[in-house]
């Protein structure tokens, strides 16, 4: 028998602690983040803030949310075996008690290991609809007040909730961004989706029907924007995948403009693959609606099928300053 060659020893994986929701079926929270991060050479330790049969957009689900005590017990177990991480990713946590526990433990980790990169995605709602307990809003503010979060990825509605500011135009957006950097010393702010119209941003009618992502750095007065296509269908897990990929890119490069551009480019392709597979399977395009489990099931992100996309470094968008 011929002796097989020893494999080339790969680069050691970085370790990330991902604290988000878990669903048995579908791709949101840790289900949307873990596999893509693993393909990018991250060793992912998963702490599930909820354990549901499926995400709540289906209209019905079974399962339970972790209490603050349960989360603290899990952290104590990790501390007992002396776990250390290169990065922390925190996402959906439903209740105030659980979020307080997540916050206090992550703050302690960051103080003990200042080089940890912490990306906080304050998952609270979208387009005016809150889908967590309203008591989590002041808890997020308290966590941020420790000035230890490196990257934050709210959508427009979540940014408004955090700052208690209504964003209606470019000037109010500037005020909100400036306040966030001053109050919380967050190094990078990436507003994953703005619902402001082109007119509110001072753009002409050729930009109507588009969405925007906005980025800001604490050490710069510039506000940069990316114009992205708006989809009629409702896709869940998009923000969770976005934040996971952004953490990877920013950790490795430190360039928030290129990192966001790459991630937006990948997200566009993931959504394209998801829609095209749905059309191929059903012979027609399906637009998912909240509460309709049939359309929701068909429009789950194709996380596994898109495995080859996550390492791509294409920048398909042209950032512009306003």
PDB file of C-alpha atoms in Angstrom:
ATOM      1  CA  UNK A   1       0.000   0.000   0.000  1.00  0.00           C
ATOM      2  CA  UNK A   2       1.328   3.438  -0.943  1.00  0.00           C
ATOM      3  CA  UNK A   3       1.793   5.715   2.028  1.00  0.00           C
ATOM      4  CA  UNK A   4      -0.399   8.804   1.731  1.00  0.00           C
ATOM      5  CA  UNK A   5       1.154  12.234   1.939  1.00  0.00           C
ATOM      6  CA  UNK A   6       0.736  14.221   5.088  1.00  0.00           C
ATOM      7  CA  UNK A   7      -1.566  17.200   4.500  1.00  0.00           C
ATOM      8  CA  UNK A   8      -0.256  20.738   4.531  1.00  0.00           C
ATOM      9  CA  UNK A   9      -0.890  22.188   7.973  1.00  0.00           C
ATOM     10  CA  UNK A  10      -3.407  25.021   7.514  1.00  0.00           C
ATOM     11  CA  UNK A  11      -3.323  28.375   9.225  1.00  0.00           C
ATOM     12  CA  UNK A  12      -4.731  28.159  12.747  1.00  0.00           C
ATOM     13  CA  UNK A  13      -8.333  29.358  12.911  1.00  0.00           C
ATOM     14  CA  UNK A  14      -9.296  32.468  14.859  1.00  0.00           C
ATOM     15  CA  UNK A  15     -11.852  31.947  17.622  1.00  0.00           C
ATOM     16  CA  UNK A  16     -15.138  33.823  17.843  1.00  0.00           C
ATOM     17  CA  UNK A  17     -17.915  33.601  20.411  1.00  0.00           C
ATOM     18  CA  UNK A  18     -21.244  34.118  18.632  1.00  0.00           C
ATOM     19  CA  UNK A  19     -24.204  34.938  20.878  1.00  0.00           C
ATOM     20  CA  UNK A  20     -27.427  34.933  18.865  1.00  0.00           C
ATOM     21  CA  UNK A  21     -30.665  33.064  18.326  1.00  0.00           C
ATOM     22  CA  UNK A  22     -30.930  29.457  17.170  1.00  0.00           C
ATOM     23  CA  UNK A  23     -33.643  27.862  15.035  1.00  0.00           C
ATOM     24  CA  UNK A  24     -33.978  24.183  14.175  1.00  0.00           C
ATOM     25  CA  UNK A  25     -35.301  24.986  10.703  1.00  0.00           C
ATOM     26  CA  UNK A  26     -34.138  27.949   8.645  1.00  0.00           C
ATOM     27  CA  UNK A  27     -31.310  30.430   8.683  1.00  0.00           C
ATOM     28  CA  UNK A  28     -31.316  33.304  11.135  1.00  0.00           C
ATOM     29  CA  UNK A  29     -29.010  34.173  14.018  1.00  0.00           C
ATOM     30  CA  UNK A  30     -26.330  31.606  14.675  1.00  0.00           C
ATOM     31  CA  UNK A  31     -27.686  29.352  11.900  1.00  0.00           C
ATOM     32  CA  UNK A  32     -26.991  32.165   9.409  1.00  0.00           C
ATOM     33  CA  UNK A  33     -23.600  33.118  10.866  1.00  0.00           C
ATOM     34  CA  UNK A  34     -21.830  29.921  11.929  1.00  0.00           C
ATOM     35  CA  UNK A  35     -21.307  28.050   8.658  1.00  0.00           C
ATOM     36  CA  UNK A  36     -20.171  31.120   6.667  1.00  0.00           C
ATOM     37  CA  UNK A  37     -17.672  32.008   9.395  1.00  0.00           C
ATOM     38  CA  UNK A  38     -16.380  28.439   9.467  1.00  0.00           C
ATOM     39  CA  UNK A  39     -15.739  28.561   5.717  1.00  0.00           C
ATOM     40  CA  UNK A  40     -13.634  31.670   6.417  1.00  0.00           C
ATOM     41  CA  UNK A  41     -11.417  29.840   8.932  1.00  0.00           C
ATOM     42  CA  UNK A  42     -13.166  30.900  12.120  1.00  0.00           C
ATOM     43  CA  UNK A  43     -13.591  28.435  14.964  1.00  0.00           C
ATOM     44  CA  UNK A  44     -17.081  29.407  16.137  1.00  0.00           C
ATOM     45  CA  UNK A  45     -18.270  28.829  19.683  1.00  0.00           C
ATOM     46  CA  UNK A  46     -22.058  29.159  19.606  1.00  0.00           C
ATOM     47  CA  UNK A  47     -24.102  30.463  22.517  1.00  0.00           C
ATOM     48  CA  UNK A  48     -27.801  30.372  21.652  1.00  0.00           C
ATOM     49  CA  UNK A  49     -29.935  33.105  23.213  1.00  0.00           C
ATOM     50  CA  UNK A  50     -33.125  31.321  22.106  1.00  0.00           C
ATOM     51  CA  UNK A  51     -33.888  27.820  20.887  1.00  0.00           C
ATOM     52  CA  UNK A  52     -36.871  27.924  18.517  1.00  0.00           C
ATOM     53  CA  UNK A  53     -38.302  25.477  15.998  1.00  0.00           C
ATOM     54  CA  UNK A  54     -38.231  28.240  13.356  1.00  0.00           C
ATOM     55  CA  UNK A  55     -38.025  32.021  13.257  1.00  0.00           C
ATOM     56  CA  UNK A  56     -41.002  34.099  14.331  1.00  0.00           C
ATOM     57  CA  UNK A  57     -41.719  35.373  10.806  1.00  0.00           C
ATOM     58  CA  UNK A  58     -43.510  32.093  10.140  1.00  0.00           C
ATOM     59  CA  UNK A  59     -46.332  33.237  12.393  1.00  0.00           C
ATOM     60  CA  UNK A  60     -46.053  30.270  14.768  1.00  0.00           C
ATOM     61  CA  UNK A  61     -43.128  28.581  16.502  1.00  0.00           C
ATOM     62  CA  UNK A  62     -42.198  26.488  19.517  1.00  0.00           C
ATOM     63  CA  UNK A  63     -39.265  26.716  21.877  1.00  0.00           C
ATOM     64  CA  UNK A  64     -37.903  28.895  24.626  1.00  0.00           C
ATOM     65  CA  UNK A  65     -35.681  31.898  25.294  1.00  0.00           C
ATOM     66  CA  UNK A  66     -32.698  31.693  27.627  1.00  0.00           C
ATOM     67  CA  UNK A  67     -32.980  33.499  30.930  1.00  0.00           C
ATOM     68  CA  UNK A  68     -30.238  35.700  32.281  1.00  0.00           C
ATOM     69  CA  UNK A  69     -29.320  33.022  34.831  1.00  0.00           C
ATOM     70  CA  UNK A  70     -28.996  30.353  32.131  1.00  0.00           C
ATOM     71  CA  UNK A  71     -26.716  32.577  30.056  1.00  0.00           C
ATOM     72  CA  UNK A  72     -24.552  33.359  33.087  1.00  0.00           C
ATOM     73  CA  UNK A  73     -24.207  29.627  33.777  1.00  0.00           C
ATOM     74  CA  UNK A  74     -22.985  29.028  30.226  1.00  0.00           C
ATOM     75  CA  UNK A  75     -20.446  31.821  30.554  1.00  0.00           C
ATOM     76  CA  UNK A  76     -19.285  30.434  33.901  1.00  0.00           C
ATOM     77  CA  UNK A  77     -18.690  27.103  32.199  1.00  0.00           C
ATOM     78  CA  UNK A  78     -16.539  28.791  29.556  1.00  0.00           C
ATOM     79  CA  UNK A  79     -14.644  30.691  32.227  1.00  0.00           C
ATOM     80  CA  UNK A  80     -14.084  27.426  34.091  1.00  0.00           C
ATOM     81  CA  UNK A  81     -12.162  26.004  31.143  1.00  0.00           C
ATOM     82  CA  UNK A  82     -10.275  29.277  30.550  1.00  0.00           C
ATOM     83  CA  UNK A  83     -11.670  30.098  27.118  1.00  0.00           C
ATOM     84  CA  UNK A  84     -10.207  33.035  25.201  1.00  0.00           C
ATOM     85  CA  UNK A  85     -11.474  34.580  21.982  1.00  0.00           C
ATOM     86  CA  UNK A  86     -10.263  36.798  19.169  1.00  0.00           C
ATOM     87  CA  UNK A  87     -13.722  38.224  18.525  1.00  0.00           C
ATOM     88  CA  UNK A  88     -17.244  38.439  19.943  1.00  0.00           C
ATOM     89  CA  UNK A  89     -20.380  38.627  17.816  1.00  0.00           C
ATOM     90  CA  UNK A  90     -23.582  39.528  19.663  1.00  0.00           C
ATOM     91  CA  UNK A  91     -26.988  39.555  17.977  1.00  0.00           C
ATOM     92  CA  UNK A  92     -30.584  38.729  18.839  1.00  0.00           C
ATOM     93  CA  UNK A  93     -31.418  38.522  22.552  1.00  0.00           C
ATOM     94  CA  UNK A  94     -35.122  38.827  23.315  1.00  0.00           C
ATOM     95  CA  UNK A  95     -35.412  39.884  26.960  1.00  0.00           C
ATOM     96  CA  UNK A  96     -33.813  42.505  29.180  1.00  0.00           C
ATOM     97  CA  UNK A  97     -32.587  40.018  31.800  1.00  0.00           C
ATOM     98  CA  UNK A  98     -30.819  37.855  29.227  1.00  0.00           C
ATOM     99  CA  UNK A  99     -29.320  40.886  27.478  1.00  0.00           C
ATOM    100  CA  UNK A 100     -28.003  42.260  30.780  1.00  0.00           C
ATOM    101  CA  UNK A 101     -26.191  38.968  31.361  1.00  0.00           C
ATOM    102  CA  UNK A 102     -24.771  38.945  27.831  1.00  0.00           C
ATOM    103  CA  UNK A 103     -23.652  42.541  28.231  1.00  0.00           C
ATOM    104  CA  UNK A 104     -21.998  42.173  31.621  1.00  0.00           C
ATOM    105  CA  UNK A 105     -20.093  39.052  30.572  1.00  0.00           C
ATOM    106  CA  UNK A 106     -18.930  40.512  27.254  1.00  0.00           C
ATOM    107  CA  UNK A 107     -17.864  43.744  28.971  1.00  0.00           C
ATOM    108  CA  UNK A 108     -15.804  41.721  31.448  1.00  0.00           C
ATOM    109  CA  UNK A 109     -14.201  39.730  28.618  1.00  0.00           C
ATOM    110  CA  UNK A 110     -13.346  42.892  26.706  1.00  0.00           C
ATOM    111  CA  UNK A 111     -11.785  44.499  29.802  1.00  0.00           C
ATOM    112  CA  UNK A 112      -9.681  41.397  30.464  1.00  0.00           C
ATOM    113  CA  UNK A 113      -8.717  40.968  26.801  1.00  0.00           C
ATOM    114  CA  UNK A 114      -8.731  44.453  25.185  1.00  0.00           C
ATOM    115  CA  UNK A 115      -7.629  43.090  21.806  1.00  0.00           C
ATOM    116  CA  UNK A 116     -10.899  41.188  21.333  1.00  0.00           C
ATOM    117  CA  UNK A 117     -12.918  42.695  18.468  1.00  0.00           C
ATOM    118  CA  UNK A 118     -16.547  43.088  19.507  1.00  0.00           C
ATOM    119  CA  UNK A 119     -19.258  43.494  16.880  1.00  0.00           C
ATOM    120  CA  UNK A 120     -22.656  44.257  18.367  1.00  0.00           C
ATOM    121  CA  UNK A 121     -25.722  43.901  16.161  1.00  0.00           C
ATOM    122  CA  UNK A 122     -28.588  45.458  18.187  1.00  0.00           C
ATOM    123  CA  UNK A 123     -31.341  43.289  16.716  1.00  0.00           C
ATOM    124  CA  UNK A 124     -34.577  44.935  17.827  1.00  0.00           C
ATOM    125  CA  UNK A 125     -36.807  45.463  14.812  1.00  0.00           C
ATOM    126  CA  UNK A 126     -37.154  47.001  11.376  1.00  0.00           C
ATOM    127  CA  UNK A 127     -39.252  49.586   9.544  1.00  0.00           C
ATOM    128  CA  UNK A 128     -40.991  50.722  12.712  1.00  0.00           C
ATOM    129  CA  UNK A 129     -41.828  47.250  14.028  1.00  0.00           C
ATOM    130  CA  UNK A 130     -40.254  46.145  17.314  1.00  0.00           C
ATOM    131  CA  UNK A 131     -39.791  42.378  17.669  1.00  0.00           C
ATOM    132  CA  UNK A 132     -38.097  42.205  21.033  1.00  0.00           C
ATOM    133  CA  UNK A 133     -39.190  43.343  24.461  1.00  0.00           C
ATOM    134  CA  UNK A 134     -39.024  47.157  24.642  1.00  0.00           C
ATOM    135  CA  UNK A 135     -37.121  46.790  27.910  1.00  0.00           C
ATOM    136  CA  UNK A 136     -33.991  45.802  25.953  1.00  0.00           C
ATOM    137  CA  UNK A 137     -33.571  49.325  24.539  1.00  0.00           C
ATOM    138  CA  UNK A 138     -32.131  50.911  27.720  1.00  0.00           C
ATOM    139  CA  UNK A 139     -30.031  47.774  28.269  1.00  0.00           C
ATOM    140  CA  UNK A 140     -28.365  48.240  24.876  1.00  0.00           C
ATOM    141  CA  UNK A 141     -27.675  51.869  25.794  1.00  0.00           C
ATOM    142  CA  UNK A 142     -26.119  50.761  29.088  1.00  0.00           C
ATOM    143  CA  UNK A 143     -23.896  48.212  27.319  1.00  0.00           C
ATOM    144  CA  UNK A 144     -22.747  50.793  24.794  1.00  0.00           C
ATOM    145  CA  UNK A 145     -22.091  53.372  27.539  1.00  0.00           C
ATOM    146  CA  UNK A 146     -19.064  51.324  28.640  1.00  0.00           C
ATOM    147  CA  UNK A 147     -17.441  52.406  25.354  1.00  0.00           C
ATOM    148  CA  UNK A 148     -16.026  48.963  24.608  1.00  0.00           C
ATOM    149  CA  UNK A 149     -17.947  47.956  21.459  1.00  0.00           C
ATOM    150  CA  UNK A 150     -15.796  48.205  18.319  1.00  0.00           C
ATOM    151  CA  UNK A 151     -18.382  47.763  15.557  1.00  0.00           C
ATOM    152  CA  UNK A 152     -22.138  48.275  15.560  1.00  0.00           C
ATOM    153  CA  UNK A 153     -24.510  47.317  12.725  1.00  0.00           C
ATOM    154  CA  UNK A 154     -28.015  48.687  13.350  1.00  0.00           C
ATOM    155  CA  UNK A 155     -30.591  49.368  10.679  1.00  0.00           C
ATOM    156  CA  UNK A 156     -32.144  52.841  10.649  1.00  0.00           C
ATOM    157  CA  UNK A 157     -34.978  51.934  13.025  1.00  0.00           C
ATOM    158  CA  UNK A 158     -32.563  50.373  15.527  1.00  0.00           C
ATOM    159  CA  UNK A 159     -30.275  53.418  15.394  1.00  0.00           C
ATOM    160  CA  UNK A 160     -33.274  55.628  16.147  1.00  0.00           C
ATOM    161  CA  UNK A 161     -34.220  53.441  19.119  1.00  0.00           C
ATOM    162  CA  UNK A 162     -30.699  53.475  20.544  1.00  0.00           C
ATOM    163  CA  UNK A 163     -30.393  57.253  20.376  1.00  0.00           C
ATOM    164  CA  UNK A 164     -34.045  58.247  20.818  1.00  0.00           C
ATOM    165  CA  UNK A 165     -33.722  60.340  17.652  1.00  0.00           C
ATOM    166  CA  UNK A 166     -36.010  60.295  14.621  1.00  0.00           C
ATOM    167  CA  UNK A 167     -33.996  60.183  11.395  1.00  0.00           C
ATOM    168  CA  UNK A 168     -35.908  61.956   8.632  1.00  0.00           C
ATOM    169  CA  UNK A 169     -33.239  63.405   6.372  1.00  0.00           C
ATOM    170  CA  UNK A 170     -29.499  63.714   5.823  1.00  0.00           C
ATOM    171  CA  UNK A 171     -29.007  66.288   8.585  1.00  0.00           C
ATOM    172  CA  UNK A 172     -30.757  64.217  11.249  1.00  0.00           C
ATOM    173  CA  UNK A 173     -28.757  61.180  10.105  1.00  0.00           C
ATOM    174  CA  UNK A 174     -25.524  63.160  10.541  1.00  0.00           C
ATOM    175  CA  UNK A 175     -26.609  64.206  14.038  1.00  0.00           C
ATOM    176  CA  UNK A 176     -27.411  60.618  14.996  1.00  0.00           C
ATOM    177  CA  UNK A 177     -24.093  59.294  13.709  1.00  0.00           C
ATOM    178  CA  UNK A 178     -22.123  62.012  15.478  1.00  0.00           C
ATOM    179  CA  UNK A 179     -23.974  61.381  18.745  1.00  0.00           C
ATOM    180  CA  UNK A 180     -23.342  57.642  18.584  1.00  0.00           C
ATOM    181  CA  UNK A 181     -19.590  58.133  18.166  1.00  0.00           C
ATOM    182  CA  UNK A 182     -19.411  60.783  20.910  1.00  0.00           C
ATOM    183  CA  UNK A 183     -21.557  58.974  23.455  1.00  0.00           C
ATOM    184  CA  UNK A 184     -20.368  55.404  22.944  1.00  0.00           C
ATOM    185  CA  UNK A 185     -16.916  55.642  21.280  1.00  0.00           C
ATOM    186  CA  UNK A 186     -17.868  52.986  18.724  1.00  0.00           C
ATOM    187  CA  UNK A 187     -15.024  52.807  16.214  1.00  0.00           C
ATOM    188  CA  UNK A 188     -17.128  51.735  13.227  1.00  0.00           C
ATOM    189  CA  UNK A 189     -20.819  52.304  12.569  1.00  0.00           C
ATOM    190  CA  UNK A 190     -22.361  50.488   9.621  1.00  0.00           C
ATOM    191  CA  UNK A 191     -26.055  51.233   9.148  1.00  0.00           C
ATOM    192  CA  UNK A 192     -27.035  48.081   7.302  1.00  0.00           C
ATOM    193  CA  UNK A 193     -30.163  49.552   5.704  1.00  0.00           C
ATOM    194  CA  UNK A 194     -31.606  53.054   5.544  1.00  0.00           C
ATOM    195  CA  UNK A 195     -35.287  53.546   4.798  1.00  0.00           C
ATOM    196  CA  UNK A 196     -34.755  57.209   3.892  1.00  0.00           C
ATOM    197  CA  UNK A 197     -35.893  58.088   0.404  1.00  0.00           C
ATOM    198  CA  UNK A 198     -33.571  59.448  -2.252  1.00  0.00           C
ATOM    199  CA  UNK A 199     -35.288  62.830  -1.845  1.00  0.00           C
ATOM    200  CA  UNK A 200     -34.598  62.860   1.917  1.00  0.00           C
ATOM    201  CA  UNK A 201     -30.928  62.271   1.181  1.00  0.00           C
ATOM    202  CA  UNK A 202     -30.863  65.084  -1.364  1.00  0.00           C
ATOM    203  CA  UNK A 203     -30.563  62.771  -4.378  1.00  0.00           C
ATOM    204  CA  UNK A 204     -32.437  63.200  -7.655  1.00  0.00           C
ATOM    205  CA  UNK A 205     -35.325  61.055  -8.884  1.00  0.00           C
ATOM    206  CA  UNK A 206     -33.044  58.643 -10.765  1.00  0.00           C
ATOM    207  CA  UNK A 207     -32.273  57.105  -7.362  1.00  0.00           C
ATOM    208  CA  UNK A 208     -35.903  56.410  -6.445  1.00  0.00           C
ATOM    209  CA  UNK A 209     -36.708  52.880  -5.339  1.00  0.00           C
ATOM    210  CA  UNK A 210     -33.238  52.166  -3.997  1.00  0.00           C
ATOM    211  CA  UNK A 211     -31.987  51.378  -0.487  1.00  0.00           C
ATOM    212  CA  UNK A 212     -28.832  52.646   1.151  1.00  0.00           C
ATOM    213  CA  UNK A 213     -26.176  51.436   3.528  1.00  0.00           C
ATOM    214  CA  UNK A 214     -24.180  54.044   5.433  1.00  0.00           C
ATOM    215  CA  UNK A 215     -20.762  53.778   7.082  1.00  0.00           C
ATOM    216  CA  UNK A 216     -18.934  56.031   9.491  1.00  0.00           C
ATOM    217  CA  UNK A 217     -15.667  55.846  11.424  1.00  0.00           C
ATOM    218  CA  UNK A 218     -14.998  57.562  14.735  1.00  0.00           C
ATOM    219  CA  UNK A 219     -11.812  59.157  13.362  1.00  0.00           C
ATOM    220  CA  UNK A 220     -13.503  60.688  10.300  1.00  0.00           C
ATOM    221  CA  UNK A 221     -16.250  63.235   9.668  1.00  0.00           C
ATOM    222  CA  UNK A 222     -17.213  61.589   6.378  1.00  0.00           C
ATOM    223  CA  UNK A 223     -20.478  59.778   5.816  1.00  0.00           C
ATOM    224  CA  UNK A 224     -20.155  57.252   2.994  1.00  0.00           C
ATOM    225  CA  UNK A 225     -23.090  55.550   1.306  1.00  0.00           C
ATOM    226  CA  UNK A 226     -23.719  52.519  -0.866  1.00  0.00           C
ATOM    227  CA  UNK A 227     -26.801  52.354  -3.073  1.00  0.00           C
ATOM    228  CA  UNK A 228     -28.322  48.888  -3.184  1.00  0.00           C
ATOM    229  CA  UNK A 229     -31.321  47.306  -4.886  1.00  0.00           C
ATOM    230  CA  UNK A 230     -34.578  46.982  -2.980  1.00  0.00           C
ATOM    231  CA  UNK A 231     -36.324  43.579  -3.028  1.00  0.00           C
ATOM    232  CA  UNK A 232     -40.085  43.173  -2.766  1.00  0.00           C
ATOM    233  CA  UNK A 233     -39.748  39.890  -0.890  1.00  0.00           C
ATOM    234  CA  UNK A 234     -39.033  39.679   2.836  1.00  0.00           C
ATOM    235  CA  UNK A 235     -35.852  37.758   3.626  1.00  0.00           C
ATOM    236  CA  UNK A 236     -34.878  36.845   7.184  1.00  0.00           C
ATOM    237  CA  UNK A 237     -31.315  36.309   8.391  1.00  0.00           C
ATOM    238  CA  UNK A 238     -29.898  38.910   6.000  1.00  0.00           C
ATOM    239  CA  UNK A 239     -28.670  41.170   8.798  1.00  0.00           C
ATOM    240  CA  UNK A 240     -27.216  38.217  10.718  1.00  0.00           C
ATOM    241  CA  UNK A 241     -25.200  37.032   7.723  1.00  0.00           C
ATOM    242  CA  UNK A 242     -24.180  40.614   6.948  1.00  0.00           C
ATOM    243  CA  UNK A 243     -22.784  41.155  10.459  1.00  0.00           C
ATOM    244  CA  UNK A 244     -20.900  37.849  10.492  1.00  0.00           C
ATOM    245  CA  UNK A 245     -19.204  38.555   7.159  1.00  0.00           C
ATOM    246  CA  UNK A 246     -18.437  42.129   8.176  1.00  0.00           C
ATOM    247  CA  UNK A 247     -16.771  40.952  11.378  1.00  0.00           C
ATOM    248  CA  UNK A 248     -14.553  38.646   9.327  1.00  0.00           C
ATOM    249  CA  UNK A 249     -13.564  41.343   6.839  1.00  0.00           C
ATOM    250  CA  UNK A 250     -12.974  44.112   9.366  1.00  0.00           C
ATOM    251  CA  UNK A 251     -10.990  41.848  11.683  1.00  0.00           C
ATOM    252  CA  UNK A 252      -8.696  40.880   8.829  1.00  0.00           C
ATOM    253  CA  UNK A 253      -8.323  44.214   7.042  1.00  0.00           C
ATOM    254  CA  UNK A 254      -9.433  47.078   9.285  1.00  0.00           C
ATOM    255  CA  UNK A 255     -10.755  48.854   6.154  1.00  0.00           C
ATOM    256  CA  UNK A 256     -14.429  49.574   6.766  1.00  0.00           C
ATOM    257  CA  UNK A 257     -15.120  50.853   3.232  1.00  0.00           C
ATOM    258  CA  UNK A 258     -13.737  47.850   1.359  1.00  0.00           C
ATOM    259  CA  UNK A 259     -15.080  45.464   4.008  1.00  0.00           C
ATOM    260  CA  UNK A 260     -18.625  46.787   3.678  1.00  0.00           C
ATOM    261  CA  UNK A 261     -18.375  46.832  -0.118  1.00  0.00           C
ATOM    262  CA  UNK A 262     -17.266  43.199  -0.213  1.00  0.00           C
ATOM    263  CA  UNK A 263     -20.007  42.106   2.167  1.00  0.00           C
ATOM    264  CA  UNK A 264     -22.737  43.969   0.295  1.00  0.00           C
ATOM    265  CA  UNK A 265     -21.501  42.350  -2.923  1.00  0.00           C
ATOM    266  CA  UNK A 266     -21.692  38.894  -1.367  1.00  0.00           C
ATOM    267  CA  UNK A 267     -25.133  39.586   0.104  1.00  0.00           C
ATOM    268  CA  UNK A 268     -26.448  40.595  -3.321  1.00  0.00           C
ATOM    269  CA  UNK A 269     -25.264  37.285  -4.746  1.00  0.00           C
ATOM    270  CA  UNK A 270     -26.692  35.265  -1.856  1.00  0.00           C
ATOM    271  CA  UNK A 271     -30.094  36.862  -2.414  1.00  0.00           C
ATOM    272  CA  UNK A 272     -29.821  36.214  -6.155  1.00  0.00           C
ATOM    273  CA  UNK A 273     -29.025  32.522  -5.587  1.00  0.00           C
ATOM    274  CA  UNK A 274     -31.854  32.245  -3.061  1.00  0.00           C
ATOM    275  CA  UNK A 275     -34.392  33.716  -5.470  1.00  0.00           C
ATOM    276  CA  UNK A 276     -33.181  31.715  -8.472  1.00  0.00           C
ATOM    277  CA  UNK A 277     -33.293  28.372  -6.639  1.00  0.00           C
ATOM    278  CA  UNK A 278     -36.812  29.206  -5.499  1.00  0.00           C
ATOM    279  CA  UNK A 279     -37.843  29.933  -9.094  1.00  0.00           C
ATOM    280  CA  UNK A 280     -36.204  26.713 -10.292  1.00  0.00           C
ATOM    281  CA  UNK A 281     -37.928  24.611  -7.628  1.00  0.00           C
ATOM    282  CA  UNK A 282     -41.390  26.140  -7.978  1.00  0.00           C
ATOM    283  CA  UNK A 283     -41.408  27.386 -11.535  1.00  0.00           C
ATOM    284  CA  UNK A 284     -42.270  30.891 -10.353  1.00  0.00           C
ATOM    285  CA  UNK A 285     -40.969  33.692  -8.182  1.00  0.00           C
ATOM    286  CA  UNK A 286     -42.223  33.763  -4.605  1.00  0.00           C
ATOM    287  CA  UNK A 287     -42.311  36.852  -2.404  1.00  0.00           C
ATOM    288  CA  UNK A 288     -42.223  35.961   1.283  1.00  0.00           C
ATOM    289  CA  UNK A 289     -44.735  37.650   3.571  1.00  0.00           C
ATOM    290  CA  UNK A 290     -44.504  37.778   7.352  1.00  0.00           C
ATOM    291  CA  UNK A 291     -46.891  35.267   8.887  1.00  0.00           C
ATOM    292  CA  UNK A 292     -47.194  33.143   5.736  1.00  0.00           C
ATOM    293  CA  UNK A 293     -45.196  30.004   6.542  1.00  0.00           C
ATOM    294  CA  UNK A 294     -45.384  28.648   2.994  1.00  0.00           C
ATOM    295  CA  UNK A 295     -43.661  31.610   1.366  1.00  0.00           C
ATOM    296  CA  UNK A 296     -41.295  32.037   4.323  1.00  0.00           C
ATOM    297  CA  UNK A 297     -40.141  28.447   3.966  1.00  0.00           C
ATOM    298  CA  UNK A 298     -39.362  28.865   0.270  1.00  0.00           C
ATOM    299  CA  UNK A 299     -37.414  32.109   0.812  1.00  0.00           C
ATOM    300  CA  UNK A 300     -35.007  30.914   3.498  1.00  0.00           C
ATOM    301  CA  UNK A 301     -31.470  32.040   2.621  1.00  0.00           C
ATOM    302  CA  UNK A 302     -29.509  29.359   0.748  1.00  0.00           C
ATOM    303  CA  UNK A 303     -26.632  29.460   3.217  1.00  0.00           C
ATOM    304  CA  UNK A 304     -25.174  26.059   2.298  1.00  0.00           C
ATOM    305  CA  UNK A 305     -25.529  26.450  -1.454  1.00  0.00           C
ATOM    306  CA  UNK A 306     -23.678  29.787  -1.274  1.00  0.00           C
ATOM    307  CA  UNK A 307     -20.593  28.335   0.449  1.00  0.00           C
ATOM    308  CA  UNK A 308     -18.268  29.368  -2.381  1.00  0.00           C
ATOM    309  CA  UNK A 309     -19.363  33.006  -2.190  1.00  0.00           C
ATOM    310  CA  UNK A 310     -18.259  33.941   1.317  1.00  0.00           C
ATOM    311  CA  UNK A 311     -14.540  34.295   0.560  1.00  0.00           C
ATOM    312  CA  UNK A 312     -15.067  36.463  -2.526  1.00  0.00           C
ATOM    313  CA  UNK A 313     -13.455  39.895  -2.396  1.00  0.00           C
ATOM    314  CA  UNK A 314     -15.231  41.626  -5.278  1.00  0.00           C
ATOM    315  CA  UNK A 315     -16.361  45.205  -4.695  1.00  0.00           C
ATOM    316  CA  UNK A 316     -19.421  45.713  -6.896  1.00  0.00           C
ATOM    317  CA  UNK A 317     -20.516  49.033  -5.437  1.00  0.00           C
ATOM    318  CA  UNK A 318     -19.224  52.580  -5.721  1.00  0.00           C
ATOM    319  CA  UNK A 319     -19.227  54.385  -2.357  1.00  0.00           C
ATOM    320  CA  UNK A 320     -20.212  58.049  -2.428  1.00  0.00           C
ATOM    321  CA  UNK A 321     -20.074  60.835   0.113  1.00  0.00           C
ATOM    322  CA  UNK A 322     -22.957  63.104   1.065  1.00  0.00           C
TER     323      UNK A 322
END
